[in-house]
Amino acid sequence: MASISEEIKNHGKHDDHHDDHHHEEHFVSKYIFSQDHKMIGKQFLITAVFMGVIAMLLSILFRLQLAWPGESFETLSFFLGEKWAPEGVLSEDMYLGLVTIHGTIMVFFLLTGGLSGTFSNLLIPLQLGARDMASGFLNMLSYWFFFLSSVLMVVSMFVHTGPAMAGWTIYPPLSALPQAISGSGLGMTLWLFSMAIFIAGSLLGSLNYIVTVFNLRTVGMKMTRMPLTIWAFFVTAILGVLSFPVLLSAALLLIMDRMAGTSFYLSDIIVQGEMLTNHGGSVLLFEHLFWFLGHPEVYIVLLPALGLSSEIIATNSRKPIFGYRAMIASILAIGFLSFIVWGHHMFVTGMNPFLGSVFVFTTLLIAIPSAIKVFNYLTTLWRGSIIFTPAMLFAIALVSTFITGGVTGIILADSALDIAIHDTYFVVAHFHIVMGMSAVFGMFAGVYHWFPKMYGKMLNTRLGYVHFWLTLIGAYGVFFPMHFVGIAGAPRRYYNYSVYEEFDTNSLDMMMDLNVIITGFAIMAALAQLIFLFNFFYSIYRGPKAPQNPWNSTTLEWTTPVEHIHGNWPGDLPTVHRWPYDYSKPGSDVDFIPQNVPLAEGEEEH
C-alpha cells in the first residue's frame, strides 16, 4: 500500500508542475489548439452541431421536392441559386447531391464526431480518474483533422459542378467516372479527400481512447468497475481502428480509378456511346469494402449512445443498472458480431444463397445482445424512483426507437423478405429509426446530462421538455409513415414518382399523401431544434451556475470542481473502492455512494 500511495503522490507532484505550465496558456493555446480533453470534447460538439444543422437544412430542401414535386419554392432558389433550382424548382442532379451530403454528414460528422468525439473525450479521463488523454497532442490532431474534413465537405457543396451525387454509399461506377454526372467531378474528389482526412482523425482519436482506457485508470479502477459509458467508448474505438482503414483503402482505390487509370471497380463500361478501356474491375469489391466498415459504423454510432443512456437511466431511476456484467458482455458481443453481418446489405447482388443464409443467421444473432440491453434497461426502469429530466426522457426515447427499429431490422435480416423491399423507403425508415433517431436521442441525452460538467451551467429544463416532445413526435411522424411508402414500392433516391401513374395510381396517391405528411413533420422537428440551439448557447453564457453534482451521481467526473482546471483534480487523483452504480443500496442511509467512498466495515461491493 505504501508504494501505491507514494506513486499517487509523485503523480500528483508531476501534475502540479504540469498545471503551473498550463496556467500561462493564451487564447489560441487554450481555446483553439487546445490539448485539454474537455476543451477538445466541446470543440467536437460545436462542430458536429454546426454540421448537423447543415444536414437538417438539406433534408428539408429535398423533402419539399418529394412532397410537392415540380412546384416552385423561393426557399430553394435562395439556398441553391438559379443553377440548381431554376425558378425555384429543384434540379434532378442537385436532388441527388442533397441526399448524398445529408447522409454523409449525418452518419460521419454528426453522429460519429458528435458522439464518440465529444463524449469519449469528455468522459474517458474524467470517469477513469485520469489527468487527461494518453496523448494530448494526438488528441488535438484528431479534432483538427475532423474540422478540416468538415470544411472540405462543406466546400464541396459550393463547387461549380456541384457536390458528390452518388448517395452517401458512393457506389461506383457513378462515383468512379468523372464524366458520369456533374457531381462525379470535383465534388466527388473533395468528398473522397474529406473522408480520407476524417478517417485519419478518427484513427488517431480511437487509438488514444484505447491506450487511455488500458493505461491511465486510477488506483482501484478495475475493468469491472468501469461505467458502461467507458465500456461502450472502448469497444467503439476498437471497432473504429479495425474497420475505418478498410473504408480508407476503398476510397484510395476509388481515387486511383478516377485519377490514375486503374480498374479496381470498372470493367466493360460504355459512357455516352464511348467504350471505356477499363477491364477486370468489380463494383462488388467496393461494396464489400464499404460495408465491412458500413455495418460496424452502425454500432460505432449506436454503442456510445447506448453507453450514455445506461448511465443516465441508472442515475435517474435511482437504481443500479440491471445486469451490469451482462451489459458488458452484450457490448462485446455486438462489437464482435458487427464484423460478420455486412453481407446483408448485398442480398440482391447475386450472392450465393448459402452465403446469404450465413449472413441471415449472423444478422439475426446480433438481435440477442441487443435484446439483452433493452430488457436490462426496462428492468432498471421497473419500480425505480424515476426522475424525468430531459436527459432521462431522451434516454427512454432511445430505448423506444431501438425496439421499433430493431423489429424492422429482423424483417430486413431475412434475405427472402429483404429482396422484395431492398432499396425502398422501408430500408430508409428502418435505419433512420434504429440508428439515426436512437443515436441522436442518445446524443441529446448526453448533452442535457453532462452540460453542467462541460460548461459549469445548467440548461433550462422547461425548454428541454418542449424540445423533447416536439422532437419525439416530429421524428416518429417522419420515419414511421416511411415504412408504408416503402411497402408500396417507392425506391429510395428517386426525384419524382410520377412514373407510377401508369402502374398503380392508388399506390402513387398514398405515396404522395404520406410524403406531404412526412415533410410537415420534418419541418416541425427541424424547428424544434431551434429551441435546443437557443437553450444550448444561451445557457453557456446566461444559464444558472451548476452545482458540483447536480444529478447526485456516483461516477468520478462529478467529484471534480465545477471550474475547469487542467488535470481535472486539484490534488491527488481519486482512489476507486466500488462499482459505479451504488444507488439506493440496501443498508445505506444515503441515496447514492460515489465510487471514491471506501466500503464500510462489513459492506459488500455489490
Coordinates of C-alpha atoms in Angstrom, one line a residue, residues 70 115 269 285 341 346 393:
G70 CA -42.0 20.2 -59.6
L115 CA -21.0 11.1 -30.0
I269 CA -18.5 0.3 -69.4
L285 CA -15.3 -5.3 -54.5
V341 CA -23.0 -9.3 -40.9
M346 CA -25.8 -7.2 -50.5
L393 CA -36.7 11.4 -21.4

